[in-house]
Amino acid sequence: MSVKLVIACLLVARLALADDGSAAGSDAGSDVGSATGSAAVEPPPSPAEMAERIDDQEQRVRTLESKARVTESFNEDVGKLRWLPRFLTVFVDVGGFAVAGDGSGIRSDLGHVYYPKYAGRIAGQWVFMGDPLSTAINSLGEPADASDSRELRADTIHSKGRPSLIVNTVGLSIGKYLGHDISVSALAEVLPRPGDTLLDVPLAHIDWRPLSTVDLVISAGKVDSVLGVEYRSQDAPRRLGVTPSLICRYTCGRPLGAEARLVEGRLSLSGGMFASDQFDQRFEPKLELHASNLPTVAGHVQWMLPVGQGLEVGVSGAAGPQDNQPSASIAQWHVGLDAQLRDLHGWDAVAEYVQGLQQGETMSVPCDLAPCLTYKGAYVLVDRRVNDHFTPYVRVDWRSAVHQHGTDFVYESHVARATIGAHFEMTNTILAKIEYTFNHELDGIPQFADDILTTSLVVATE
Amino acid sequence: MLGWRYRVMWRWVCALVVVAGCWSDDPLVDGELTAAQLAHFREQFHHTAFDPCALPPGVDCNKAAQLGQELFFDVRLSDSGTGSGSDYRPSAGTGKTSCATCHDPNGYFIDTRMPNSVSQGQTKWTRRNAMTLLDLQLKASLTNRFTWDGSYHTAGDVLTLAITKAMSAKTANVAYYLQHEPQYATLFWDAFGMADPYEGAKLAFDAYLYRLAGESPFDAYVDGDDTALSADAKRGFGVFVGRGTCVECHSGPALGDFVPRNTGVAQAGSASDAGAGSADGDPADLGAFVTPSLRNIAMTGPYMHAGQLASLSAVIDFYRRGGDATSFPGTKDPRMVALELTDDDARDLEAFLVSLTDAPVDASLRQKLCPAGSGSQCP
């Protein structure tokens, strides 16, 4: 989100700058023009007149020079301000969706038919096959129904398979430059849901730009993830499609921590120390602060290649103690590869691969003291900007993960999906999107009805 | 007008839709189970054919069963007596209790006297709930853990418990009547020939008890008759094997695997019953009781080892809250956690449990046999 804000601010500032610049320029130009114009029609001046005029001209030059100095210093100020003036954006994301089956992406392995290895240890009901988030219907990644999921406690939409209209998000993003190269910004979201209206503050951070010559931002608070690239366009107004990929849950979190982002020529670097992993906290069972004894460190390196408008390839990673665990020796790690191509003959593409582990801890039954998770996943998203208004896209994503917790549950998630969709930019403030996702269970899991048709209409103030 | 580019794109869209079409969905049976899961459960709950002669070779099982049935109703087995061994002499007319007292043949072979703990009050022998004697042949084919704590290994073995505790008598009583009651002596000889009278008596009880079996609507459903269960009961079956997690312990053809487990049932009154823990001395089994069969469960309340729960809905509520919180020895099985069942689920589950009721066993097996010359014992 902060990237979006920064870009928005840059645009606003640039416009402001351009206005001021052209105004100053035309002022000066008309002055000069009228001077030369009058000179052309008048009869040859006397020497005294000449001297007077020269004085006059010198006076004008001085005035202009001082004006130019003022403009220059003003420009300097604007330049400083450019990265973050005061802003306030409101957006509303409404949608409609229909999901096959009961709206959930999981089924239980009743009778231990498909995963007999859990028989006698984890109740068949709690051996979940499929992906609980694979029936996501909005940019937040909320599934149409969480069904009997034991990990995913909040069944926020709980459609039970019925098609429905929904106000996905009412978002308010605010920011202010405080002086001394410091600014603050935050994103607050109201999520009106059938059960409860939820209020979320996914982002709230202080940014500091210590150097005027280098594009470096240091942020602290509830900040953006540094893993991969999908987090940059995860909110409805910035997202090309309607729903997140299957791996967004690992990379789109907004952890508490401190991070630095640097762009230098073709190189982009970001990294930080965080109080948790970069998982999307919306889907974590406990929402309280989870302070571990040691921080998680994470970083991302990206290099821009001259393909199209730029092909960025990157590597990211994170390591630290597993969240919500008493012992810092229970580790977790994550690695990811990403590539993002912009505008090659009108085509854009993004691809990411991630892999990671949460070690967990066992006393008597596997992973009873701390849950264990292993995951791999990837997606490729290709879009074609047909004209200023219409961008169709195709995404293929895949995730293979095993998440288990003692006798409580195990998720055997092995899913591939294909999504086709269209993005309509009606005006710069109104977006409409529609997409259809085919869900396909892998690893011998039976195919069940869980395809999704979902739409989103996003209206934002400028 | 669509340009050529759009047409090319639509070709891709069509290709995708066709590919997606191949990803067909596996429809659920009755909205709960995949076909493979239903087939699995039908196999799991199917019971083998009932054998009216499941006794060691060389034994006349019909005569043995007849002897068993006669003994079952004979209150003389609870006579008190004097002496021991071959000098033992019962005091005629002191016995008041037969097996049928606590295993009422017309009440699905449980103690139908209310409250059930009467069997404790009158005989002062156990704090435990009388068990049904139906489907014991099936049980014997699956386990050797009889009684609530699993410490007896065949149905016949329980005879010792029944005679000495339930009936406060001496086992010598049984041998005495088998030798001195002419009708029993004849039957015994025909069935077993030369055999130890007490061992023969155990087999005679087995022979009779193993014939007490029947078929329930659920058995018909398991054998493929989709109409045998009501819609409620089918949904309840889904809950039983699903959200209710009952099948984790109540598995197999008896709907009970007879493994001792601690479900955390609060002890009745001031009693403290360590269950399998005191029987086998394994501290891990403290407070554990054999997971019983649920066949005929609707007819065999009250429930649990001491009849703590009066009705099926009380049992379902007990599981919905994850068992009791305190007042039981040992540690609860980790699978005893609060369940997310709706009231509808609970009602459906109860309908399913009702579908486990067998048709009553044949009347000829539920009555006292009165062959000619049986004397004072037959009115």
mmCIF file of N, CA and C in Angstrom, chain A residues 283-331:
data_model
loop_
_atom_site.group_PDB
_atom_site.id
_atom_site.type_symbol
_atom_site.label_atom_id
_atom_site.label_comp_id
_atom_site.label_asym_id
_atom_site.label_seq_id
_atom_site.Cartn_x
_atom_site.Cartn_y
_atom_site.Cartn_z
ATOM 1 N N PHE A 283 -5.885 -14.348 8.448
ATOM 2 C CA PHE A 283 -6.283 -15.747 8.499
ATOM 3 C C PHE A 283 -5.612 -16.485 9.649
ATOM 4 N N GLU A 284 -5.043 -15.716 10.560
ATOM 5 C CA GLU A 284 -4.409 -16.378 11.695
ATOM 6 C C GLU A 284 -5.413 -16.447 12.832
ATOM 7 N N PRO A 285 -5.335 -17.523 13.609
ATOM 8 C CA PRO A 285 -6.376 -17.720 14.601
ATOM 9 C C PRO A 285 -6.387 -16.641 15.672
ATOM 10 N N LYS A 286 -5.221 -16.162 16.070
ATOM 11 C CA LYS A 286 -5.203 -15.149 17.120
ATOM 12 C C LYS A 286 -4.733 -13.847 16.521
ATOM 13 N N LEU A 287 -5.463 -12.793 16.835
ATOM 14 C CA LEU A 287 -5.111 -11.530 16.216
ATOM 15 C C LEU A 287 -4.304 -10.636 17.150
ATOM 16 N N GLU A 288 -4.068 -11.082 18.373
ATOM 17 C CA GLU A 288 -3.316 -10.210 19.273
ATOM 18 C C GLU A 288 -1.865 -10.111 18.799
ATOM 19 N N LEU A 289 -1.165 -9.151 19.362
ATOM 20 C CA LEU A 289 0.244 -8.982 19.029
ATOM 21 C C LEU A 289 0.973 -10.275 19.304
ATOM 22 N N HIS A 290 1.742 -10.730 18.354
ATOM 23 C CA HIS A 290 2.508 -11.918 18.694
ATOM 24 C C HIS A 290 3.982 -11.582 18.716
ATOM 25 N N ALA A 291 4.440 -11.310 19.886
ATOM 26 C CA ALA A 291 5.844 -10.986 20.040
ATOM 27 C C ALA A 291 6.622 -12.268 20.281
ATOM 28 N N SER A 292 7.633 -12.486 19.496
ATOM 29 C CA SER A 292 8.518 -13.622 19.721
ATOM 30 C C SER A 292 9.724 -13.073 20.473
ATOM 31 N N ASN A 293 10.543 -13.969 20.974
ATOM 32 C CA ASN A 293 11.732 -13.507 21.688
ATOM 33 C C ASN A 293 12.722 -12.845 20.739
ATOM 34 N N LEU A 294 12.762 -13.365 19.530
ATOM 35 C CA LEU A 294 13.687 -12.821 18.544
ATOM 36 C C LEU A 294 12.876 -12.316 17.365
ATOM 37 N N PRO A 295 13.391 -11.322 16.665
ATOM 38 C CA PRO A 295 12.633 -10.859 15.504
ATOM 39 C C PRO A 295 12.822 -11.784 14.312
ATOM 40 N N THR A 296 11.910 -11.653 13.362
ATOM 41 C CA THR A 296 12.073 -12.315 12.073
ATOM 42 C C THR A 296 12.784 -11.318 11.160
ATOM 43 N N VAL A 297 13.782 -11.769 10.435
ATOM 44 C CA VAL A 297 14.407 -10.863 9.471
ATOM 45 C C VAL A 297 13.967 -11.283 8.076
ATOM 46 N N ALA A 298 13.783 -10.287 7.223
ATOM 47 C CA ALA A 298 13.325 -10.582 5.872
ATOM 48 C C ALA A 298 13.927 -9.570 4.920
ATOM 49 N N GLY A 299 14.147 -9.988 3.692
ATOM 50 C CA GLY A 299 14.720 -9.071 2.720
ATOM 51 C C GLY A 299 14.362 -9.463 1.301
ATOM 52 N N HIS A 300 14.571 -8.517 0.404
ATOM 53 C CA HIS A 300 14.224 -8.718 -0.998
ATOM 54 C C HIS A 300 15.235 -7.965 -1.846
ATOM 55 N N VAL A 301 15.786 -8.607 -2.867
ATOM 56 C CA VAL A 301 16.699 -7.956 -3.812
ATOM 57 C C VAL A 301 16.074 -8.091 -5.186
ATOM 58 N N GLN A 302 16.042 -6.988 -5.904
ATOM 59 C CA GLN A 302 15.443 -7.025 -7.242
ATOM 60 C C GLN A 302 16.354 -6.314 -8.230
ATOM 61 N N TRP A 303 16.421 -6.829 -9.431
ATOM 62 C CA TRP A 303 17.273 -6.231 -10.458
ATOM 63 C C TRP A 303 16.414 -6.040 -11.699
ATOM 64 N N MET A 304 16.555 -4.864 -12.294
ATOM 65 C CA MET A 304 15.708 -4.545 -13.451
ATOM 66 C C MET A 304 16.469 -4.815 -14.740
ATOM 67 N N LEU A 305 15.869 -5.610 -15.623
ATOM 68 C CA LEU A 305 16.489 -5.894 -16.921
ATOM 69 C C LEU A 305 15.760 -5.099 -18.000
ATOM 70 N N PRO A 306 16.446 -4.699 -19.032
ATOM 71 C CA PRO A 306 15.824 -3.847 -20.061
ATOM 72 C C PRO A 306 14.971 -4.656 -21.046
ATOM 73 N N VAL A 307 13.893 -5.196 -20.565
ATOM 74 C CA VAL A 307 12.954 -5.903 -21.442
ATOM 75 C C VAL A 307 11.626 -5.169 -21.312
ATOM 76 N N GLY A 308 10.998 -4.847 -22.406
ATOM 77 C CA GLY A 308 9.763 -4.067 -22.350
ATOM 78 C C GLY A 308 10.020 -2.779 -21.591
ATOM 79 N N GLN A 309 9.081 -2.432 -20.713
ATOM 80 C CA GLN A 309 9.303 -1.271 -19.863
ATOM 81 C C GLN A 309 10.086 -1.666 -18.620
ATOM 82 N N GLY A 310 10.603 -2.862 -18.600
ATOM 83 C CA GLY A 310 11.388 -3.303 -17.458
ATOM 84 C C GLY A 310 10.970 -4.690 -17.031
ATOM 85 N N LEU A 311 11.962 -5.544 -16.876
ATOM 86 C CA LEU A 311 11.699 -6.878 -16.334
ATOM 87 C C LEU A 311 12.475 -6.959 -15.032
ATOM 88 N N GLU A 312 11.738 -7.014 -13.921
ATOM 89 C CA GLU A 312 12.393 -7.068 -12.625
ATOM 90 C C GLU A 312 12.440 -8.506 -12.160
ATOM 91 N N VAL A 313 13.627 -8.968 -11.801
ATOM 92 C CA VAL A 313 13.712 -10.303 -11.237
ATOM 93 C C VAL A 313 14.234 -10.179 -9.820
ATOM 94 N N GLY A 314 13.689 -10.970 -8.939
ATOM 95 C CA GLY A 314 14.056 -10.790 -7.536
ATOM 96 C C GLY A 314 14.105 -12.080 -6.757
ATOM 97 N N VAL A 315 14.755 -11.992 -5.617
ATOM 98 C CA VAL A 315 14.834 -13.098 -4.660
ATOM 99 C C VAL A 315 14.475 -12.513 -3.305
ATOM 100 N N SER A 316 13.650 -13.226 -2.558
ATOM 101 C CA SER A 316 13.372 -12.733 -1.217
ATOM 102 C C SER A 316 13.413 -13.883 -0.234
ATOM 103 N N GLY A 317 13.545 -13.553 1.019
ATOM 104 C CA GLY A 317 13.619 -14.598 2.032
ATOM 105 C C GLY A 317 13.325 -14.038 3.400
ATOM 106 N N ALA A 318 12.971 -14.935 4.309
ATOM 107 C CA ALA A 318 12.717 -14.530 5.688
ATOM 108 C C ALA A 318 13.109 -15.681 6.591
ATOM 109 N N ALA A 319 13.549 -15.366 7.783
ATOM 110 C CA ALA A 319 13.868 -16.404 8.753
ATOM 111 C C ALA A 319 13.686 -15.844 10.152
ATOM 112 N N GLY A 320 13.287 -16.713 11.069
ATOM 113 C CA GLY A 320 13.106 -16.253 12.441
ATOM 114 C C GLY A 320 12.420 -17.316 13.247
ATOM 115 N N PRO A 321 12.048 -16.974 14.474
ATOM 116 C CA PRO A 321 11.330 -17.944 15.293
ATOM 117 C C PRO A 321 9.879 -18.036 14.849
ATOM 118 N N GLN A 322 9.296 -19.194 15.023
ATOM 119 C CA GLN A 322 7.891 -19.380 14.641
ATOM 120 C C GLN A 322 7.000 -18.523 15.534
ATOM 121 N N ASP A 323 5.985 -17.931 14.950
ATOM 122 C CA ASP A 323 5.084 -17.044 15.696
ATOM 123 C C ASP A 323 4.352 -17.777 16.807
ATOM 124 N N ASN A 324 3.986 -17.016 17.816
ATOM 125 C CA ASN A 324 3.121 -17.516 18.891
ATOM 126 C C ASN A 324 3.712 -18.700 19.634
ATOM 127 N N GLN A 325 5.032 -18.837 19.616
ATOM 128 C CA GLN A 325 5.624 -19.976 20.304
ATOM 129 C C GLN A 325 6.452 -19.512 21.477
ATOM 130 N N PRO A 326 6.432 -20.290 22.543
ATOM 131 C CA PRO A 326 7.159 -19.871 23.736
ATOM 132 C C PRO A 326 8.672 -19.910 23.523
ATOM 133 N N SER A 327 9.132 -20.801 22.660
ATOM 134 C CA SER A 327 10.570 -20.951 22.516
ATOM 135 C C SER A 327 11.033 -20.382 21.183
ATOM 136 N N ALA A 328 12.079 -19.556 21.247
ATOM 137 C CA ALA A 328 12.603 -18.955 20.024
ATOM 138 C C ALA A 328 13.354 -19.975 19.193
ATOM 139 N N SER A 329 13.570 -21.165 19.737
ATOM 140 C CA SER A 329 14.325 -22.151 18.967
ATOM 141 C C SER A 329 13.445 -22.862 17.944
ATOM 142 N N ILE A 330 12.139 -22.647 17.999
ATOM 143 C CA ILE A 330 11.254 -23.234 16.986
ATOM 144 C C ILE A 330 11.264 -22.288 15.788
ATOM 145 N N ALA A 331 11.902 -22.736 14.724
ATOM 146 C CA ALA A 331 12.231 -21.798 13.644
ATOM 147 C C ALA A 331 11.235 -21.832 12.497
#
